[in-house]
mmCIF file of C-alpha atoms in Angstrom:
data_model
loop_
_atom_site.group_PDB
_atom_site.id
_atom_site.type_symbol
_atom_site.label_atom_id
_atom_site.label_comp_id
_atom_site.label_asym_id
_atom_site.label_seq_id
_atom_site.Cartn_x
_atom_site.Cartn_y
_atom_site.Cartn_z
ATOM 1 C CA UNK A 257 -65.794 103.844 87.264
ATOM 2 C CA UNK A 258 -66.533 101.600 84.442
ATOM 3 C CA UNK A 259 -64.847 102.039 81.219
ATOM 4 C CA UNK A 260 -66.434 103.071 78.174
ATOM 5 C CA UNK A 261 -66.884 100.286 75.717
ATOM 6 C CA UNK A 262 -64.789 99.665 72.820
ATOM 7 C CA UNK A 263 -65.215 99.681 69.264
ATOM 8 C CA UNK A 264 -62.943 96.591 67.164
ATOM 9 C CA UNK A 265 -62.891 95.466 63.595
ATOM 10 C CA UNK A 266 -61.012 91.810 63.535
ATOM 11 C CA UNK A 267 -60.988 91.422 59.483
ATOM 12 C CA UNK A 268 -59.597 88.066 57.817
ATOM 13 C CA UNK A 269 -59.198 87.172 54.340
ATOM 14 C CA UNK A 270 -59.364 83.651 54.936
ATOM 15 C CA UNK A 271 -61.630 82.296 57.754
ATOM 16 C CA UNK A 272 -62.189 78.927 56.752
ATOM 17 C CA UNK A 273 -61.414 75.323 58.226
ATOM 18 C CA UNK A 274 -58.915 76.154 60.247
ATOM 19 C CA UNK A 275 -57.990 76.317 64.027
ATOM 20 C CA UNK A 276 -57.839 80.345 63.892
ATOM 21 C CA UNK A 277 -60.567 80.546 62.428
ATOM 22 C CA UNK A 278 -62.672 79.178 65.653
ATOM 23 C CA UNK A 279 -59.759 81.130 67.847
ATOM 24 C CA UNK A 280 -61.228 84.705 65.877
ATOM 25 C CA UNK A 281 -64.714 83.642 66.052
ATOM 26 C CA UNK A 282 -64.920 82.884 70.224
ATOM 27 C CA UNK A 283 -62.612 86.149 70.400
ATOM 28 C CA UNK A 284 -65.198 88.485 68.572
ATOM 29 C CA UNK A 285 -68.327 86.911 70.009
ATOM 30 C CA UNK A 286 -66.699 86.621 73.685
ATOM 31 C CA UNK A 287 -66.293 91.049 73.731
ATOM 32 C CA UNK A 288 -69.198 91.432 71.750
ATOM 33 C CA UNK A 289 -71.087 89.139 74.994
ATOM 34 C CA UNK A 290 -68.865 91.838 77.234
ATOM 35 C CA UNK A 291 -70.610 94.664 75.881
ATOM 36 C CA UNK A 292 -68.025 95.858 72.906
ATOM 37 C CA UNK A 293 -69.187 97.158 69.318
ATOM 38 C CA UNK A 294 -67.611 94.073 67.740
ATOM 39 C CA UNK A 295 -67.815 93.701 63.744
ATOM 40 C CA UNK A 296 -65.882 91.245 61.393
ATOM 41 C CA UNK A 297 -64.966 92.416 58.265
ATOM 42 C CA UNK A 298 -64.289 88.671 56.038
ATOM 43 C CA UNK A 299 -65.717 86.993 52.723
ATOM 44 C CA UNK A 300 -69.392 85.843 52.668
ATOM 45 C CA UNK A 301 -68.339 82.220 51.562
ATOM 46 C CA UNK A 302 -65.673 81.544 54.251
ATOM 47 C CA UNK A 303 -66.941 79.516 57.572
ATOM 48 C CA UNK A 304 -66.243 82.168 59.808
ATOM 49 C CA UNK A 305 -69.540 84.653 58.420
ATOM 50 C CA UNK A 306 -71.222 80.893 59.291
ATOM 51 C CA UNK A 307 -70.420 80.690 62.885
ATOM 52 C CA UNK A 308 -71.099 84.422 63.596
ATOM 53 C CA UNK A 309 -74.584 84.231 62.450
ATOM 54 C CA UNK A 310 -76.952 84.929 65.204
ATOM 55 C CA UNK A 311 -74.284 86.438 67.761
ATOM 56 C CA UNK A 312 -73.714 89.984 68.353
ATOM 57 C CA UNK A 313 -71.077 90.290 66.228
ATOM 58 C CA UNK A 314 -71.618 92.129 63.336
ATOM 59 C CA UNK A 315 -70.444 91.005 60.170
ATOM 60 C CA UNK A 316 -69.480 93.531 56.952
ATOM 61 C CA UNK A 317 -68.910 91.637 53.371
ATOM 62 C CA UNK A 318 -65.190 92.058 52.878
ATOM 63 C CA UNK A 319 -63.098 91.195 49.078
ATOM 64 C CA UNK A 320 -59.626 90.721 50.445
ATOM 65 C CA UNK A 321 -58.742 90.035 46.480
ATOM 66 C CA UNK A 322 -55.011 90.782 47.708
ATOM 67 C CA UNK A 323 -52.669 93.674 49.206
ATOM 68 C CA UNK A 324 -53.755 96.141 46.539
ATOM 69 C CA UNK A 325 -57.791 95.795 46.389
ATOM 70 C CA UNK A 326 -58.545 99.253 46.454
ATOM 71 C CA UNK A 327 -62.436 98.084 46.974
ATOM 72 C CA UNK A 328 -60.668 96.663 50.362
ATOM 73 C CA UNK A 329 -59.077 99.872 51.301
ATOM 74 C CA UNK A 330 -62.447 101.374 51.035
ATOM 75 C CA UNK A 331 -64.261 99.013 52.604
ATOM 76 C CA UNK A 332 -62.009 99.302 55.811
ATOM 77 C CA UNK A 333 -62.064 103.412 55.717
ATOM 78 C CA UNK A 334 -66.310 102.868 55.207
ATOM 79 C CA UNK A 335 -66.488 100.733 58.157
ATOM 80 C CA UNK A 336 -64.528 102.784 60.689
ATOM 81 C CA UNK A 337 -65.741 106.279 59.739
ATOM 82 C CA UNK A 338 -69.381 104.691 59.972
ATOM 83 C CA UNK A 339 -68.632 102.727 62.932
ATOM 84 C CA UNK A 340 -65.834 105.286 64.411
ATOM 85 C CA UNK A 341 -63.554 102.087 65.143
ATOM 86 C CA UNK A 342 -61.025 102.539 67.820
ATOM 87 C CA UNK A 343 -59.051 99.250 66.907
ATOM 88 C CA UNK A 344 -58.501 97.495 63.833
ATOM 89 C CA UNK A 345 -57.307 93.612 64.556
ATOM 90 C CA UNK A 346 -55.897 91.927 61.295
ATOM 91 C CA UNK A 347 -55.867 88.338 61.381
ATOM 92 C CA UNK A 348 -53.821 87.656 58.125
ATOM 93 C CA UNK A 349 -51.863 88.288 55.011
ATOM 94 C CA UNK A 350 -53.889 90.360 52.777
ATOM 95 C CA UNK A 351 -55.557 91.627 55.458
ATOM 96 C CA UNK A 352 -52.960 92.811 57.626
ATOM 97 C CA UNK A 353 -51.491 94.655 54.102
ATOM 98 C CA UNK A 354 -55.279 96.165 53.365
ATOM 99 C CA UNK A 355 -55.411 97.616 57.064
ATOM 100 C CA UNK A 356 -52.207 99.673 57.104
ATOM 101 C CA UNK A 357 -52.874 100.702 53.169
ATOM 102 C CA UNK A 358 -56.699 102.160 54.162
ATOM 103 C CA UNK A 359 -55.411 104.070 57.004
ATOM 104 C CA UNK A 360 -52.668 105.322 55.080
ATOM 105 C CA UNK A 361 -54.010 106.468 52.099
ATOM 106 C CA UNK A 362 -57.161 107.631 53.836
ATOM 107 C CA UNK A 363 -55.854 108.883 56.727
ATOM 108 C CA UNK A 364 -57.982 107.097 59.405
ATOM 109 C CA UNK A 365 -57.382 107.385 63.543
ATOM 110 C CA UNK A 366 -57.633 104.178 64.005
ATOM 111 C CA UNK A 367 -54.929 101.764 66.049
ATOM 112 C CA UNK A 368 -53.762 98.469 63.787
ATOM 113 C CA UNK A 369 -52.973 95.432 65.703
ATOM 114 C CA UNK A 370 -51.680 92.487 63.764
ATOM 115 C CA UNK A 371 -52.333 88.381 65.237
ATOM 116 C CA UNK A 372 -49.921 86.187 64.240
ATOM 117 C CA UNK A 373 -50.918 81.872 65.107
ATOM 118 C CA UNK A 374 -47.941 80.388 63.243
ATOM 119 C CA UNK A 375 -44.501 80.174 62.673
ATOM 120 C CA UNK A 376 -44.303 82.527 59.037
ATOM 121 C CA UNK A 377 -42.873 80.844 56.574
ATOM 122 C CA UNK A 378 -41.014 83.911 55.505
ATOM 123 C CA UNK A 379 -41.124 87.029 57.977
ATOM 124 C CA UNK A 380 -40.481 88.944 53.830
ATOM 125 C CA UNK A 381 -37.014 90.497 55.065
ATOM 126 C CA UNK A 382 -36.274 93.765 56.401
ATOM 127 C CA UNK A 383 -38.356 95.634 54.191
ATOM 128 C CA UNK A 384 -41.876 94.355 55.863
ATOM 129 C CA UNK A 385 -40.689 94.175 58.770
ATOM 130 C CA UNK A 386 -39.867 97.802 58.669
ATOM 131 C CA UNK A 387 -43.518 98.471 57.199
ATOM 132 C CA UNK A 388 -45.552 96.542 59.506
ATOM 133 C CA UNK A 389 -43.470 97.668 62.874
ATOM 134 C CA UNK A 390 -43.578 101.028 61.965
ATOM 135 C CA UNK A 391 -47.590 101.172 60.980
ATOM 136 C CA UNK A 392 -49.053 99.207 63.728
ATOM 137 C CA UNK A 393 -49.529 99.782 67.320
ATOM 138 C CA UNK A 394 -48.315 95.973 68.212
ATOM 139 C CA UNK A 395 -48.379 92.372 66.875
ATOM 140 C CA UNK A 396 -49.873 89.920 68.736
ATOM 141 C CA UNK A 397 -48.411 86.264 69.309
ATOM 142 C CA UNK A 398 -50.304 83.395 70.217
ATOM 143 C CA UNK A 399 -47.085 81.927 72.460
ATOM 144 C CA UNK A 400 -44.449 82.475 74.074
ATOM 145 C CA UNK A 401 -42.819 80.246 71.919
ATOM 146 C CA UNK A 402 -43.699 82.560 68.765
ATOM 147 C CA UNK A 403 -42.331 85.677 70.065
ATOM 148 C CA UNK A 404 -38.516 84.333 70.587
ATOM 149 C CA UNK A 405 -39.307 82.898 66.888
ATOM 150 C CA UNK A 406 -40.374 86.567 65.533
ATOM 151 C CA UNK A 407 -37.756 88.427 67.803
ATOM 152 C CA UNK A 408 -35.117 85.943 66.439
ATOM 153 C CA UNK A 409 -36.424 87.364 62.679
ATOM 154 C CA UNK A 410 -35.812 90.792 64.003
ATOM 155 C CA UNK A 411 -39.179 92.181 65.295
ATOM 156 C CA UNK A 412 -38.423 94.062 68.402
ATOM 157 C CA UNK A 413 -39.688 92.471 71.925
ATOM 158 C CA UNK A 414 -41.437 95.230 72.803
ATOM 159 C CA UNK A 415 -43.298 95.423 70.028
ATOM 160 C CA UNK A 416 -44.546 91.833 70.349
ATOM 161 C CA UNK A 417 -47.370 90.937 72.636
ATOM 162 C CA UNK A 418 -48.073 87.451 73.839
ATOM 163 C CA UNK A 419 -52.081 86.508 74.308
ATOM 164 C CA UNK A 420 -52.607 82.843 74.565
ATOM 165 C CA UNK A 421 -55.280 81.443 72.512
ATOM 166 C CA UNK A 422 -58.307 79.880 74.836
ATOM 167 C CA UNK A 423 -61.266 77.652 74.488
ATOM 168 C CA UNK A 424 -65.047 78.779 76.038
ATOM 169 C CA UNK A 425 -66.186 76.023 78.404
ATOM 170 C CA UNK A 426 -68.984 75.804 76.734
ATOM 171 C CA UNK A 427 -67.394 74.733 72.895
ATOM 172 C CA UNK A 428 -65.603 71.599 75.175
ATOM 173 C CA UNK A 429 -69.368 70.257 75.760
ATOM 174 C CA UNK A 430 -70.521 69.923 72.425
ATOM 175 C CA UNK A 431 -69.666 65.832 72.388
ATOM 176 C CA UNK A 432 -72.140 63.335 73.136
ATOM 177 C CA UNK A 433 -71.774 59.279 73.720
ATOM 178 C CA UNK A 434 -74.232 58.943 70.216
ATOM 179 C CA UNK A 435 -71.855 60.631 68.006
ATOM 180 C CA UNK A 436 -69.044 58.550 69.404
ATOM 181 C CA UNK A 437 -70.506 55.565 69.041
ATOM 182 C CA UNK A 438 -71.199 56.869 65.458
ATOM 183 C CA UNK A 439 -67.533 57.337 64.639
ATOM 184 C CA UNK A 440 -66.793 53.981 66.297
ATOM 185 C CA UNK A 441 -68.915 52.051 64.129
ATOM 186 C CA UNK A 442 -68.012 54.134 61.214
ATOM 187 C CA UNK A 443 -64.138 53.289 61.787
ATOM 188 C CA UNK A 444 -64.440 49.377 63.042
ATOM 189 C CA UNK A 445 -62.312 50.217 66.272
ATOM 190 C CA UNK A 446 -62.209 46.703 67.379
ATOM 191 C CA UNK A 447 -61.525 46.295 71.260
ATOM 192 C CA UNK A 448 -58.487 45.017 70.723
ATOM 193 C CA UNK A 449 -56.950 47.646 68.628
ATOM 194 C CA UNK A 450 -54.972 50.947 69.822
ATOM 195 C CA UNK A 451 -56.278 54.089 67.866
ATOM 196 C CA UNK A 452 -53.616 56.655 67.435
ATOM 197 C CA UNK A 453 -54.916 60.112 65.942
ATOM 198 C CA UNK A 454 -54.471 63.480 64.522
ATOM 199 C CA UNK A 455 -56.284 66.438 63.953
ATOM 200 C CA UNK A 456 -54.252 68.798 61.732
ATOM 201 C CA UNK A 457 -54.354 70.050 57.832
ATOM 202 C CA UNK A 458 -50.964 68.582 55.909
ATOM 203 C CA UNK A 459 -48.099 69.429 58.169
ATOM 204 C CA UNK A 460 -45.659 66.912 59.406
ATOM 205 C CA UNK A 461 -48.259 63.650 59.036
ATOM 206 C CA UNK A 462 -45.407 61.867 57.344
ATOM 207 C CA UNK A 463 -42.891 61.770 60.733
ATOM 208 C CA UNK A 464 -46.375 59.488 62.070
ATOM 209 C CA UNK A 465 -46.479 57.395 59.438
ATOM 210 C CA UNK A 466 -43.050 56.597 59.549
ATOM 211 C CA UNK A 467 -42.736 56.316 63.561
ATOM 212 C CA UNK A 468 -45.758 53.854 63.482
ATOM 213 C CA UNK A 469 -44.244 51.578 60.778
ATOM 214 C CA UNK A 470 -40.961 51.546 63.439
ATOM 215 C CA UNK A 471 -43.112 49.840 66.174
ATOM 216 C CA UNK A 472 -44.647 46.988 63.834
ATOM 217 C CA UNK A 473 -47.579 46.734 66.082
ATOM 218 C CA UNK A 474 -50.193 45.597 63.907
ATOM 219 C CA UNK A 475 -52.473 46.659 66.621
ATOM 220 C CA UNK A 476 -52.694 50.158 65.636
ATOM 221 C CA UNK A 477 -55.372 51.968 63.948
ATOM 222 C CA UNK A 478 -54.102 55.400 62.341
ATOM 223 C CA UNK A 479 -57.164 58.056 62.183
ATOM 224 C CA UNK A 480 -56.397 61.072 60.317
ATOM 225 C CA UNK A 481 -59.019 64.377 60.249
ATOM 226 C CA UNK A 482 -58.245 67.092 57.934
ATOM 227 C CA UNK A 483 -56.442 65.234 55.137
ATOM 228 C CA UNK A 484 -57.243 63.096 52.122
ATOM 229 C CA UNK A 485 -55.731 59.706 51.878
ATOM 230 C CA UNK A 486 -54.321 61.002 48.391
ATOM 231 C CA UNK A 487 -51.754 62.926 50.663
ATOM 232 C CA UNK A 488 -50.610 59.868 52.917
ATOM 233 C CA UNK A 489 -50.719 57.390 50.525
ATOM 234 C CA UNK A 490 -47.275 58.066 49.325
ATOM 235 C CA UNK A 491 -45.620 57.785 52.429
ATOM 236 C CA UNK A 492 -47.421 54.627 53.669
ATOM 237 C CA UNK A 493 -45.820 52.708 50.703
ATOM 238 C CA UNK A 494 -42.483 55.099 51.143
ATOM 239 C CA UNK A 495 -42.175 53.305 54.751
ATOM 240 C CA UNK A 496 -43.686 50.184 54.223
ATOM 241 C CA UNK A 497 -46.674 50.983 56.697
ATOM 242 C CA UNK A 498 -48.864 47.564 57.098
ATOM 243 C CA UNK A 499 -51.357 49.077 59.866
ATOM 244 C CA UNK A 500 -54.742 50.177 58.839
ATOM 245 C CA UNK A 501 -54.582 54.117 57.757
ATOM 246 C CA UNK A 502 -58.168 55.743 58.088
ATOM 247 C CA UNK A 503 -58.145 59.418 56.728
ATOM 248 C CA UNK A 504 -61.255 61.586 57.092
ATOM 249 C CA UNK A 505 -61.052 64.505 55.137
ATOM 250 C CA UNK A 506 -62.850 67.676 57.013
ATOM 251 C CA UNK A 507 -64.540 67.095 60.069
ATOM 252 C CA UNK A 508 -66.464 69.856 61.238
ATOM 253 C CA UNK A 509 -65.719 71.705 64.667
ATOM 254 C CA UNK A 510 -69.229 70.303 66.123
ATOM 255 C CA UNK A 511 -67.836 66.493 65.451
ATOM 256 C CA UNK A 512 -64.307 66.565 65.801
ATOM 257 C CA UNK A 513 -64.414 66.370 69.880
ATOM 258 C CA UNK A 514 -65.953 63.201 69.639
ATOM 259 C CA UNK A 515 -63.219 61.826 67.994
ATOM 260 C CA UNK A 516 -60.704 62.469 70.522
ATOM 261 C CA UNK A 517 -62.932 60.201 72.721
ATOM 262 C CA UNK A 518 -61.764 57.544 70.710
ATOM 263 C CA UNK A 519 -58.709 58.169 70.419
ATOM 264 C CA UNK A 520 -55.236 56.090 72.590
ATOM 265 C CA UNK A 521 -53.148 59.282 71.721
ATOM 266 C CA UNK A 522 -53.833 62.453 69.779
ATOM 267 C CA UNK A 523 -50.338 63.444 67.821
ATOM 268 C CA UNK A 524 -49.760 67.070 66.292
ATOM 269 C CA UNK A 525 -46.571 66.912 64.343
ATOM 270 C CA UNK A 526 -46.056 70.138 63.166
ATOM 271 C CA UNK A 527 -43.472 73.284 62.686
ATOM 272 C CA UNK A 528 -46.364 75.584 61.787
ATOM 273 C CA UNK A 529 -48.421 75.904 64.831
ATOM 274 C CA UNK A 530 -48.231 78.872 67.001
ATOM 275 C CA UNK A 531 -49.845 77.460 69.483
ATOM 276 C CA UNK A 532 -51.606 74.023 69.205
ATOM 277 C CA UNK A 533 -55.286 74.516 70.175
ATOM 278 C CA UNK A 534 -56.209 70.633 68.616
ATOM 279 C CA UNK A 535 -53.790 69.256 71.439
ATOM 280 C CA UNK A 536 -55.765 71.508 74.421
ATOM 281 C CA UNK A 537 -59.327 70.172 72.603
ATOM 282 C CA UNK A 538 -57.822 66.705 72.918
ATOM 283 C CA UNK A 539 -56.697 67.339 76.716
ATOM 284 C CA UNK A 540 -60.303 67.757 77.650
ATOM 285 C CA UNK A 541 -61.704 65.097 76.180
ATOM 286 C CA UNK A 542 -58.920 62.858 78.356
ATOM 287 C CA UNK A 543 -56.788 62.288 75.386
ATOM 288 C CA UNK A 544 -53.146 61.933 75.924
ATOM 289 C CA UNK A 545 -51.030 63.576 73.768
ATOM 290 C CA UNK A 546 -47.568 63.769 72.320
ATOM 291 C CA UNK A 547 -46.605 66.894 69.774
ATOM 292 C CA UNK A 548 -43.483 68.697 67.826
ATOM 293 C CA UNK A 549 -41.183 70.367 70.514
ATOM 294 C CA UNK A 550 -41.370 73.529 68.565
ATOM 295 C CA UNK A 551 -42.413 77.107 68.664
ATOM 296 C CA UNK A 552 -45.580 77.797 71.238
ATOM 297 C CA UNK A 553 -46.652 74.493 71.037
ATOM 298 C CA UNK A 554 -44.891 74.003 74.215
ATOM 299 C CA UNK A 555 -46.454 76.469 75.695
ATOM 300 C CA UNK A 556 -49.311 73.649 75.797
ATOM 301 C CA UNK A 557 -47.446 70.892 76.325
ATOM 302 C CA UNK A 558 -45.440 70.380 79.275
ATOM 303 C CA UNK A 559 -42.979 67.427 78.668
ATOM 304 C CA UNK A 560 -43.756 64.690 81.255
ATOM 305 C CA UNK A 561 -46.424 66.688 83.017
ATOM 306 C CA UNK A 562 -49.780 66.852 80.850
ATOM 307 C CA UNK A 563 -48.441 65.296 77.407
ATOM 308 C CA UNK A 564 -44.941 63.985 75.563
ATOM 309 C CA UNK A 565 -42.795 66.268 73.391
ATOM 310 C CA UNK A 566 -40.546 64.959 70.767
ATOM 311 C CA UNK A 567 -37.918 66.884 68.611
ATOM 312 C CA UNK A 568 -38.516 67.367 65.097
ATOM 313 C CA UNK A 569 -37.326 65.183 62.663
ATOM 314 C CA UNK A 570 -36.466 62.110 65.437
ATOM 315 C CA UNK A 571 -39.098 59.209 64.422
ATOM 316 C CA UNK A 572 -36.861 57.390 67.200
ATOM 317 C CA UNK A 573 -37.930 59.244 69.593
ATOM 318 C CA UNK A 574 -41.594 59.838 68.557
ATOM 319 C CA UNK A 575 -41.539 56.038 68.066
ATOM 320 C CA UNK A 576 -40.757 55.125 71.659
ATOM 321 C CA UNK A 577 -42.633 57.931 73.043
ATOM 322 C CA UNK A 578 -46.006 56.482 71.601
ATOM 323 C CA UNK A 579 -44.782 52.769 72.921
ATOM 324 C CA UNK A 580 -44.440 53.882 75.957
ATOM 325 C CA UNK A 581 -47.862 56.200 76.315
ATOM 326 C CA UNK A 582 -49.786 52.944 74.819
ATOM 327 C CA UNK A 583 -48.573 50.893 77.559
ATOM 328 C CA UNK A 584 -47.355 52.959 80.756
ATOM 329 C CA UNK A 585 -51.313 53.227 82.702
ATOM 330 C CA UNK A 586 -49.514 55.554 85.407
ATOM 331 C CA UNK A 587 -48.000 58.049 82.920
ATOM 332 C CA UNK A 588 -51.216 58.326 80.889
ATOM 333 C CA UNK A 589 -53.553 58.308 84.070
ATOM 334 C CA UNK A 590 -50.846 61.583 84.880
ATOM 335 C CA UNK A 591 -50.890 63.379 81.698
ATOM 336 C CA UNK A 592 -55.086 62.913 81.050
ATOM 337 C CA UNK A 593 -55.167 64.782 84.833
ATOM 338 C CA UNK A 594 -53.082 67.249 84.550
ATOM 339 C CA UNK A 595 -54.407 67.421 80.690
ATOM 340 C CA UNK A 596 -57.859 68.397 82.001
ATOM 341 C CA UNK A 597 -56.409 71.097 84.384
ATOM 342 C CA UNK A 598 -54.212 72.694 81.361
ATOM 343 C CA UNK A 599 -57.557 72.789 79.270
ATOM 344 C CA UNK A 600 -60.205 74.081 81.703
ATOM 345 C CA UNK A 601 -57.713 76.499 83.281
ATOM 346 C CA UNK A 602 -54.577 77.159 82.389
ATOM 347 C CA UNK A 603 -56.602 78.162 78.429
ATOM 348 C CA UNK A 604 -59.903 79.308 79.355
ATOM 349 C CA UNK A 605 -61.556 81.799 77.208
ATOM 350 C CA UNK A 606 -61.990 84.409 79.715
ATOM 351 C CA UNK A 607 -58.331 84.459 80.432
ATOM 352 C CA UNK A 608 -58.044 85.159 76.589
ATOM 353 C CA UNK A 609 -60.420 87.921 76.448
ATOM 354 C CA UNK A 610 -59.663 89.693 79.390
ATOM 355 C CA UNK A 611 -56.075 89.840 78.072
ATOM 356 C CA UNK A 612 -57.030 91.159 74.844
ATOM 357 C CA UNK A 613 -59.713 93.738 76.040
ATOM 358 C CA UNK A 614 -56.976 94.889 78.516
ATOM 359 C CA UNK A 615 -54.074 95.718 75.642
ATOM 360 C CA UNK A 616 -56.920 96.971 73.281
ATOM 361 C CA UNK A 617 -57.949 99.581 76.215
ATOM 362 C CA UNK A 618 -54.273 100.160 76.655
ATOM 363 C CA UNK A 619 -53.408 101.104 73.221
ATOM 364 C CA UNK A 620 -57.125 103.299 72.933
ATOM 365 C CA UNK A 621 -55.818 105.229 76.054
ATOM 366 C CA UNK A 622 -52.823 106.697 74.888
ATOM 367 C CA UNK A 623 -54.710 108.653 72.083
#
């Protein structure tokens, strides 16, 4: 007997260029395909309104001016009386503060189910702990990885659910040899030169930087997306780089795969990442990569099998791990295999919303 469709509000305060920002978007449009009432409740100027335009989503104007927007709280308590939502998904700070305030003070029936993508900062000690366990019906983590970092901050296991992020099939087409060709000639990748990337907002850039200027290959090209050169410069002249530093800025999510085309190795140092959805984008394109052994980023990356891991903090190791990938054919020929397996099946998108339709019907049930 089929079940009877669902009816979800995912609402974010921020939404812009970010990883989990494309991670929401493919979520809400992938049930909405299924069938689901779907609607997004985030700000009219953030990218994420952008990318739902034209899909069955349904967006509602949100404020999200901070925990205490009262024009919030009654934005969330207009949309699920009007919409009789079953499931409220909160994707971030504000947001996950607005949620549990609105069905509080107006006394909705609705479930709250918080997603957390990255390693907090500050889990805001016992006290919000104690408010967000005992006011939602679970919290999502993006990793294994994540959940032994949140149950180590004292968030019960069973109140933790791990849903891997995925990628549609479809978003690891959107390359073509013209745009590559573009960002070659844009870049002056010589033939002789070794292009080592990353894709990443400021995080751990500086371990790169600092790993590269070890080898004294002057054959290296460093390509950075997502940062300004303002933010590397220091540390180039900190470590004495000499190689040629190329930083991008923003690249938007329709570009950025061609990139990875270019790219010798793809590096995501980072102790923020709950998951590491740049490193599975890079697998696909048949990019080898080495990342941060931290949190659910190896839950991506399998050391030896489809990438390199490297501790954080060790530029000795990173160092040697990116002479050897530049040089060792076998190992990369064995990690850009295996790569491609780990991105078109180990992550699919299906896998992810299956998984989440599954616990959302789970938690609707028991009401």
């Amino acid at each position: 007997m089929p079940k009877d469709k669902l009816r979800l509000l995912f609402i974010t305060y921020q939404g812009g260029l970010a990883g989990s920002t494309n991670s929401i978007a493919y979520l809400a449009k992938g049930l909405a395909e299924k069938g689901h009432e779907v609607f997004v409740g985030c700000r009219q100027d953030m990218l994420i309104w952008d990318l739902l335009e034209g899909s069955k989503v349904q967006r509602i104007p949100m404020t999200f001016k901070g925990k205490f927007d009262i024009e919030n709280w009654r934005q969330i308590r207009d949309t699920v009386k009007k919409h009789r939502i079953q499931v409220i998904n909160a994707q971030s700070s504000y947001d996950r503060y607005t949620a549990i305030f609105a069905k509080l003070w107006y006394k909705l029936k609705v479930e709250i189910v918080h997603t957390r993508r990255q390693n907090p900062l500050s889990a805001g000690g016992w006290l919000q702990k104690w408010f967000y366990v005992k006011n939602t019906a679970g919290i999502v983590v993006i990793s294994e990885g994540l959940k032994t970092i949140f149950a180590e901050k004292g968030y019960p296991k069973n109140h933790l659910k791990v849903i891997h992020n995925g990628i549609p099939a479809e978003r690891l087409t959107q390359w073509n040899e013209e745009t590559v060709e573009k960002f070659r000639q844009q870049l002056k990748i010589k033939a002789t030169e070794k292009v080592i990337g990353c894709v990443s907002r400021f995080k751990e850039q500086p371990q790169i930087i600092e790993a590269v200027a070890q080898l004294n290959d002057p054959s290296i090209k460093l390509v950075f997306a997502g940062i300004e050169q303002s933010q590397l410069q220091p540390y180039i002249e900190q470590f004495g780089l000499k190689n040629e530093v190329i930083c991008l800025g923003d690249v938007s999510g329709k570009e950025v795969l061609n990139l990875y085309r270019l790219f010798d190795i793809n590096i995501l140092a980072s102790t923020m990442d709950g998951f590491g959805l740049v490193l599975i984008e890079a697998m696909a394109m048949k990019c080898p990569v080495i990342a941060t052994n931290f949190g659910g980023i190896a839950d991506v990356v399998q050391n030896d099998y489809n990438g390199f891991l490297f501790e954080n903090g060790n530029i000795t190791e990173l160092s040697s791990k990116i002479k050897q990938l530049l040089s060792d054919q076998p190992t990369r020929d064995k990690f850009i295999e295996n790569g491609l397996t780990t991105a078109f099946e180990t992550f699919s998108m299906e896998s992810t919303i299956l998984n989440y339709e599954e616990y959302f019907y789970g938690l609707v049930s028991k009401n």
